Amino acid sequence: SDSDSFVFQAAANAYARAVDANPRRVLAHLAQVLARAADSAQETERAGSGATHTEEAGAAGGVGPEEALALKVSQALGQAVQRTGLAVGAYAPELAPPLLACCRADQPAALRASALVTLADVCTAARLGFHPWAADLAEVSAAALSADPEVVTRRAAAYALASLVTALGRDVFDVAGAPALRRAYRALSVAAHAGVAESDTLVRAHAANALEALDVVCGQFLFRH
């Protein structure tokens, strides 16, 4: 919770190194801390001034202390996940639930974006091992891509959908389910077309990549027998 960015980065680096020695313990600890921090941020938002608090924080270019802590823990967890590499797939049960909780619309945009990117990394590593949370990731990503006012979150959502489809391949239909994929396809189709609803070029690029991956797996699915 230190406000000094250098101290925070040193702590994050220490966690990233510690994950080499005991990845399950370190990742599980960070996931538990993240879950508590995200819950605390949500409770503060409910008990405080609600939307006004969020708007003032956004206007000031920052967030409240609880939201800031949750974001820092999410970033530290993201670094640890990246350092763990493909082996992180084995720890998806500990990581996915708290990260999905950080994707709620009532969480700060930076936290939602950080959680979505980390979920994409976990999904890429776990592949079919991510199946219990595939539909949830598709749902929250499609919702964020369609309606989130913050471009950083829409970028992360489009990236997460592209990662999900690429990681699962044709199995994405069985694992994520048709309803979630239909909503994702609609959101991606709108976001990928310039001048329709999305002005950010990076969002459109990620959405186009996801649509291309979906086209590929659709062909594999149709002709798999």
Short mmCIF file of C-alpha atoms in Angstrom, two decimals, residues 7-8 35 41-42 51 74 84 86 115 118 122 129 134-135 150 152 167 175 178 191 193 201 207:
data_model
loop_
_atom_site.label_atom_id
_atom_site.label_comp_id
_atom_site.label_asym_id
_atom_site.label_seq_id
_atom_site.Cartn_x
_atom_site.Cartn_y
_atom_site.Cartn_z
CA VAL A 7 8.84 1.21 -3.22
CA PHE A 8 5.82 -0.40 -4.88
CA ALA A 35 -9.81 -10.24 -3.68
CA ALA A 41 -12.83 -0.82 -2.81
CA GLN A 42 -16.36 -1.84 -3.72
CA ALA A 51 -20.81 7.74 -8.44
CA SER A 74 -3.44 -6.44 -9.68
CA THR A 84 5.56 -17.74 -14.35
CA LEU A 86 3.00 -21.16 -19.42
CA ALA A 115 -7.53 -7.79 -14.60
CA THR A 118 -3.98 -10.86 -16.71
CA VAL A 122 -3.80 -17.03 -17.67
CA GLY A 129 -7.76 -25.82 -18.24
CA ALA A 134 -14.20 -19.20 -20.33
CA ALA A 135 -17.86 -18.17 -20.58
CA GLU A 150 -12.98 3.99 -20.80
CA VAL A 152 -8.21 1.39 -21.75
CA ALA A 167 -6.04 -20.20 -26.82
CA VAL A 175 -16.16 -24.41 -23.55
CA ALA A 178 -22.88 -20.23 -28.00
CA ALA A 191 -15.80 -2.40 -32.50
CA HIS A 193 -15.45 -1.18 -37.98
CA THR A 201 -7.46 2.32 -33.54
CA ALA A 207 -11.26 -6.61 -32.31
#
